Coordinates of C-alpha atoms in Angstrom, one line a residue:
M1 CA -67.1 31.9 -10.4
L2 CA -65.0 29.1 -8.5
W3 CA -62.4 26.6 -9.5
F4 CA -61.4 22.8 -8.6
G5 CA -58.6 21.5 -8.9
Q6 CA -56.5 18.0 -8.6
P7 CA -52.8 17.2 -9.1
G8 CA -51.8 16.3 -12.9
P9 CA -48.9 16.2 -14.9
G10 CA -47.0 19.5 -15.2
G11 CA -50.0 20.7 -12.7
W12 CA -53.3 20.7 -11.6
N13 CA -56.0 19.7 -13.7
R14 CA -58.4 22.2 -12.7
K15 CA -62.7 22.1 -13.3
C16 CA -64.7 25.9 -13.1
L17 CA -67.9 25.8 -11.0
R18 CA -70.3 28.1 -13.0
P19 CA -73.3 27.7 -15.4
F20 CA -71.5 28.1 -18.2
P21 CA -67.6 26.7 -19.5
L22 CA -64.8 28.6 -19.8
P23 CA -63.3 28.8 -23.1
R24 CA -60.5 26.0 -24.4
G25 CA -57.2 26.9 -23.2
Q26 CA -58.1 30.1 -21.5
H27 CA -56.5 30.2 -17.9
P28 CA -58.2 31.6 -15.2
Q29 CA -58.7 35.0 -14.4
P30 CA -59.9 37.9 -12.0
S31 CA -63.8 38.3 -13.1
Y32 CA -64.9 41.5 -11.9
G33 CA -68.3 40.9 -13.3
F34 CA -69.4 37.9 -11.2
P35 CA -70.4 37.9 -7.5
Q36 CA -67.8 37.5 -4.5
V37 CA -67.9 33.4 -3.9
N38 CA -67.8 33.7 0.0
E39 CA -68.1 30.2 1.5
V40 CA -68.0 26.2 0.3
V41 CA -68.9 23.4 2.2
F42 CA -69.1 20.0 1.4
S43 CA -72.1 17.6 2.5
P44 CA -70.9 14.1 4.8
G45 CA -70.3 12.0 2.0
E46 CA -68.6 14.5 -0.5
S47 CA -71.0 13.8 -3.2
H48 CA -71.4 17.3 -3.5
C49 CA -70.6 21.2 -1.9
A50 CA -72.4 23.6 -1.4
T51 CA -71.2 27.6 -2.4
C52 CA -72.9 31.0 -1.5
S53 CA -72.2 34.9 -3.1
E54 CA -72.5 38.0 -2.9
D55 CA -75.8 37.7 -4.9
G56 CA -77.9 36.1 -2.3
S57 CA -77.7 32.5 -4.0
V58 CA -76.8 29.1 -2.6
R59 CA -75.4 26.5 -5.1
V60 CA -75.3 23.0 -4.9
W61 CA -73.1 21.2 -7.1
A62 CA -72.4 17.3 -7.7
L63 CA -68.3 16.9 -7.4
A64 CA -68.0 14.1 -9.6
S65 CA -69.3 15.8 -12.4
M66 CA -68.5 19.6 -11.1
E67 CA -71.9 20.3 -12.4
L68 CA -74.9 22.5 -11.2
V69 CA -77.7 20.9 -9.0
I70 CA -79.8 23.5 -7.1
Q71 CA -79.3 26.7 -6.4
F72 CA -81.8 29.0 -4.2
Q73 CA -81.9 32.6 -4.8
V74 CA -82.5 35.5 -2.0
L75 CA -83.2 38.8 -3.7
N76 CA -81.5 42.3 -2.7
Q77 CA -79.6 40.4 0.0
S78 CA -75.8 39.4 0.3
C79 CA -75.2 35.2 1.4
L80 CA -72.3 35.8 3.5
C81 CA -71.8 32.4 5.3
L82 CA -72.8 28.9 5.1
A83 CA -72.9 25.3 6.8
W84 CA -74.0 21.9 5.8
S85 CA -75.8 19.8 8.5
P86 CA -74.1 17.1 9.7
P87 CA -74.6 12.7 8.7
C88 CA -76.0 12.2 12.5
C89 CA -78.9 14.9 11.6
G90 CA -80.8 12.3 9.8
R91 CA -80.7 10.0 5.9
P92 CA -79.2 11.6 3.1
E93 CA -82.6 12.5 1.5
Q94 CA -83.1 15.2 4.7
Q95 CA -79.6 17.0 4.6
R96 CA -80.4 20.6 5.1
L97 CA -78.2 24.5 4.5
A98 CA -78.0 27.1 7.1
A99 CA -77.2 30.2 5.2
G100 CA -76.7 33.7 7.1
Y101 CA -77.0 36.9 5.1
G102 CA -76.8 40.6 5.2
D103 CA -79.7 41.6 7.0
G104 CA -79.2 39.1 10.2
S105 CA -81.7 36.4 8.3
L106 CA -80.8 33.0 8.9
R107 CA -82.6 30.2 6.8
I108 CA -82.7 26.9 6.4
F109 CA -82.8 25.2 3.1
S110 CA -83.7 21.5 2.5
V111 CA -81.4 20.0 -0.4
S112 CA -83.9 17.2 -1.2
R113 CA -86.9 19.0 -1.0
T114 CA -85.1 21.9 -3.1
A115 CA -87.0 24.4 -1.0
M116 CA -86.5 27.0 2.1
E117 CA -87.5 25.8 5.0
L118 CA -87.7 28.1 7.8
K119 CA -86.7 31.9 7.8
M120 CA -85.0 33.4 11.7
H121 CA -83.8 36.3 12.1
P122 CA -81.5 36.0 15.6
H123 CA -79.4 39.1 14.6
P124 CA -79.7 42.7 13.8
V125 CA -76.6 42.9 11.7
A126 CA -74.5 41.1 9.3
L127 CA -73.7 37.5 10.2
T128 CA -70.4 36.2 9.7
T129 CA -70.2 32.2 10.1
V130 CA -72.5 29.8 10.6
A131 CA -72.6 26.3 12.2
F132 CA -74.4 23.5 12.9
S133 CA -74.4 21.5 16.5
T134 CA -72.9 17.9 16.6
D135 CA -76.4 16.0 16.3
G136 CA -77.6 18.6 13.6
Q137 CA -80.3 19.8 16.4
T138 CA -79.0 22.9 17.0
V139 CA -77.2 25.8 14.9
L140 CA -75.1 28.0 16.2
S141 CA -74.4 31.6 14.7
G142 CA -72.0 34.5 14.8
D143 CA -72.5 38.3 13.6
K144 CA -69.4 41.2 12.8
D145 CA -70.9 42.5 16.6
G146 CA -69.5 39.9 18.1
L147 CA -72.9 37.9 19.6
V148 CA -73.6 34.0 18.9
A149 CA -77.2 33.0 18.3
V150 CA -78.1 29.4 19.7
S151 CA -81.0 28.7 17.4
H152 CA -83.0 25.6 16.6
P153 CA -83.3 24.7 13.1
R154 CA -87.0 22.8 13.1
T155 CA -88.4 25.6 15.2
G156 CA -86.7 28.7 14.2
T157 CA -86.4 29.8 18.0
T158 CA -83.0 31.1 19.4
F159 CA -83.2 29.9 23.0
R160 CA -79.1 32.0 23.7
V161 CA -77.3 34.4 22.5
L162 CA -74.0 35.0 24.2
S163 CA -72.2 38.4 24.2
D164 CA -68.1 37.7 25.2
H165 CA -66.7 39.1 22.5
Q166 CA -69.3 41.7 22.0
G167 CA -67.5 44.2 19.9
A168 CA -65.6 42.5 17.6
P169 CA -66.8 40.3 14.5
I170 CA -67.4 36.5 14.7
S171 CA -64.6 34.8 12.3
T172 CA -65.7 31.1 12.8
I173 CA -67.6 29.0 15.4
C174 CA -66.0 25.3 15.4
V175 CA -67.6 22.6 16.7
T176 CA -66.9 19.2 18.4
C177 CA -68.4 16.0 19.9
K178 CA -68.4 16.0 23.4
E179 CA -66.2 13.3 24.9
T180 CA -67.9 10.9 27.5
Q181 CA -66.8 7.8 29.6
G182 CA -70.6 6.4 29.1
H183 CA -73.1 6.3 31.7
L184 CA -71.5 6.4 35.0
P185 CA -72.7 3.8 37.6
P186 CA -75.1 4.2 40.0
S187 CA -74.5 5.2 43.8
L188 CA -75.8 2.9 45.9
A189 CA -76.5 2.6 49.9
A190 CA -77.8 0.0 52.4
F191 CA -77.9 -0.1 56.5
C192 CA -76.3 -3.3 57.0
P193 CA -79.3 -5.5 59.1
W194 CA -77.1 -7.7 60.8
D195 CA -75.5 -4.9 62.3
G196 CA -76.9 -1.2 62.2
A197 CA -73.6 0.7 63.2
L198 CA -72.2 -0.5 59.4
L199 CA -73.1 1.1 56.4
M200 CA -72.5 0.0 52.7
Y201 CA -71.9 1.5 49.7
V202 CA -70.6 0.8 46.3
G203 CA -70.3 3.8 43.3
P204 CA -68.1 5.0 41.1
G205 CA -64.7 5.5 42.1
V206 CA -61.3 5.0 41.6
Y207 CA -61.7 1.5 42.4
K208 CA -64.6 -1.2 42.2
E209 CA -65.1 -2.0 45.4
V210 CA -67.9 -2.2 48.6
I211 CA -66.7 0.6 51.4
I212 CA -68.1 -0.6 54.7
Y213 CA -68.6 2.6 56.7
N214 CA -69.3 2.6 60.5
L215 CA -71.0 5.1 61.4
C216 CA -70.4 5.1 65.2
Q217 CA -66.8 5.3 64.8
K218 CA -66.8 7.3 61.6
Q219 CA -64.6 5.7 59.3
V220 CA -64.1 3.1 56.4
V221 CA -63.7 0.0 58.3
E222 CA -63.7 -2.5 55.7
K223 CA -63.4 -2.4 52.1
I224 CA -64.5 -5.3 49.8
P225 CA -62.7 -5.7 46.4
L226 CA -65.4 -5.8 43.4
P227 CA -64.6 -7.2 39.8
F228 CA -66.8 -4.5 38.1
F229 CA -68.6 -1.4 39.3
A230 CA -72.1 -3.2 40.8
M231 CA -75.4 -1.7 39.2
S232 CA -77.4 -3.2 42.0
L233 CA -77.0 -4.1 45.8
S234 CA -79.2 -6.1 48.3
L235 CA -78.3 -7.4 52.4
S236 CA -79.7 -10.5 53.7
P237 CA -81.3 -9.9 56.2
G238 CA -81.1 -13.0 58.0
T239 CA -77.2 -14.3 57.0
H240 CA -74.3 -12.2 56.6
L241 CA -74.8 -12.5 52.6
L242 CA -74.4 -9.5 50.1
A243 CA -75.6 -9.6 46.4
V244 CA -74.0 -7.7 43.7
G245 CA -75.4 -7.3 40.0
F246 CA -73.1 -5.9 37.8
A247 CA -73.6 -4.6 33.9
E248 CA -71.4 -7.3 33.0
C249 CA -74.3 -10.0 33.2
M250 CA -73.5 -11.6 36.4
L251 CA -74.1 -11.9 40.2
R252 CA -71.8 -12.1 43.1
L253 CA -73.2 -13.7 46.3
V254 CA -70.3 -12.2 49.2
D255 CA -70.2 -14.1 52.5
C256 CA -69.4 -11.3 54.8
A257 CA -68.9 -13.4 57.9
M258 CA -66.7 -15.4 55.9
G259 CA -65.4 -13.7 53.8
T260 CA -65.9 -15.7 50.5
A261 CA -67.7 -14.8 47.4
Q262 CA -69.2 -16.7 44.5
D263 CA -70.3 -15.7 41.2
F264 CA -73.2 -16.9 39.2
A265 CA -74.3 -16.2 35.6
G266 CA -77.6 -17.0 33.8
H267 CA -78.5 -13.4 32.7
D268 CA -78.0 -11.9 29.2
N269 CA -77.9 -8.3 30.3
A270 CA -77.0 -5.8 32.9
V271 CA -77.9 -7.5 36.7
H272 CA -79.9 -3.7 37.1
L273 CA -81.8 -5.1 40.2
C274 CA -81.8 -7.6 43.3
R275 CA -83.4 -8.1 46.3
F276 CA -84.1 -10.4 49.4
T277 CA -87.4 -11.9 50.6
P278 CA -88.1 -10.6 53.8
S279 CA -87.5 -15.0 55.2
A280 CA -83.8 -14.4 53.0
R281 CA -84.2 -17.6 51.3
L282 CA -84.8 -16.3 48.0
L283 CA -83.1 -14.1 45.8
F284 CA -84.7 -12.1 43.4
T285 CA -82.6 -10.7 40.4
A286 CA -83.7 -8.5 37.4
A287 CA -82.0 -7.9 33.8
R288 CA -83.9 -5.9 31.6
N289 CA -87.2 -8.2 31.4
E290 CA -86.0 -10.9 32.9
I291 CA -86.2 -12.1 36.1
L292 CA -84.8 -15.1 37.6
V293 CA -85.2 -16.1 41.5
W294 CA -82.4 -17.9 43.4
E295 CA -82.4 -20.2 46.2
V296 CA -80.3 -19.1 48.9
P297 CA -79.0 -21.8 50.9
G298 CA -79.3 -21.4 54.4
R299 CA -76.4 -22.2 57.3

């Protein structure tokens, strides 16, 4: 049996999660006639919780009423560990439970359909812990011999087994989101059409800039600062003009001879492509499904 409580006047107000009520006024006592509860997990919205026990049962409880709403039963096996799928796994009706058993099997239960969706056998011995990945697309399970299996909860395929902890039971598996800084800007390079010894480069780095590298001198000869990291790059074949497109919906035209720059707006999305025509009279820029054509003034 499982007791839930919250602070109340003079102590804790407790409710017992089990199919029959405790007699009024009686305090909970150790009960050796009931199977041991091995795990408690909660739904993403905390509207329900699930428990598993030595008798092979997985029970789902409504937290508001503390009533049993679903029960999954596996005969002649102990259910030792349990995990509830994360919120990003889908709509509430797509929530699943992963349960690990004493025979090394792992079962996936659908909460909405109240049915077992999948049974897999990734371990030769009893499972000790189980966890979903943060996207719900992978389930990780550990056993008492120290093996960790990485499996697909929809196909049942185990695609990796980790043995770094072999010889000691896996007590817990913690999963966290991978921290990312977003997509890195592209690395772009182009030979300078008015000076074949020069190579111009833009890309991710400490500074937002165009780097001009002299192939003969084998060194950087100039750096042109930019307001943002570049998404696209084009060099005019007829004039000393450099066009740079940005994710911030802006286009910059740099006159490398005069050392001046001018910014242009017009796109509603990232300028991911810019190209001078061979005559250098027009500049084409693209942002998603939109193309703008710019007239390039002559000298």
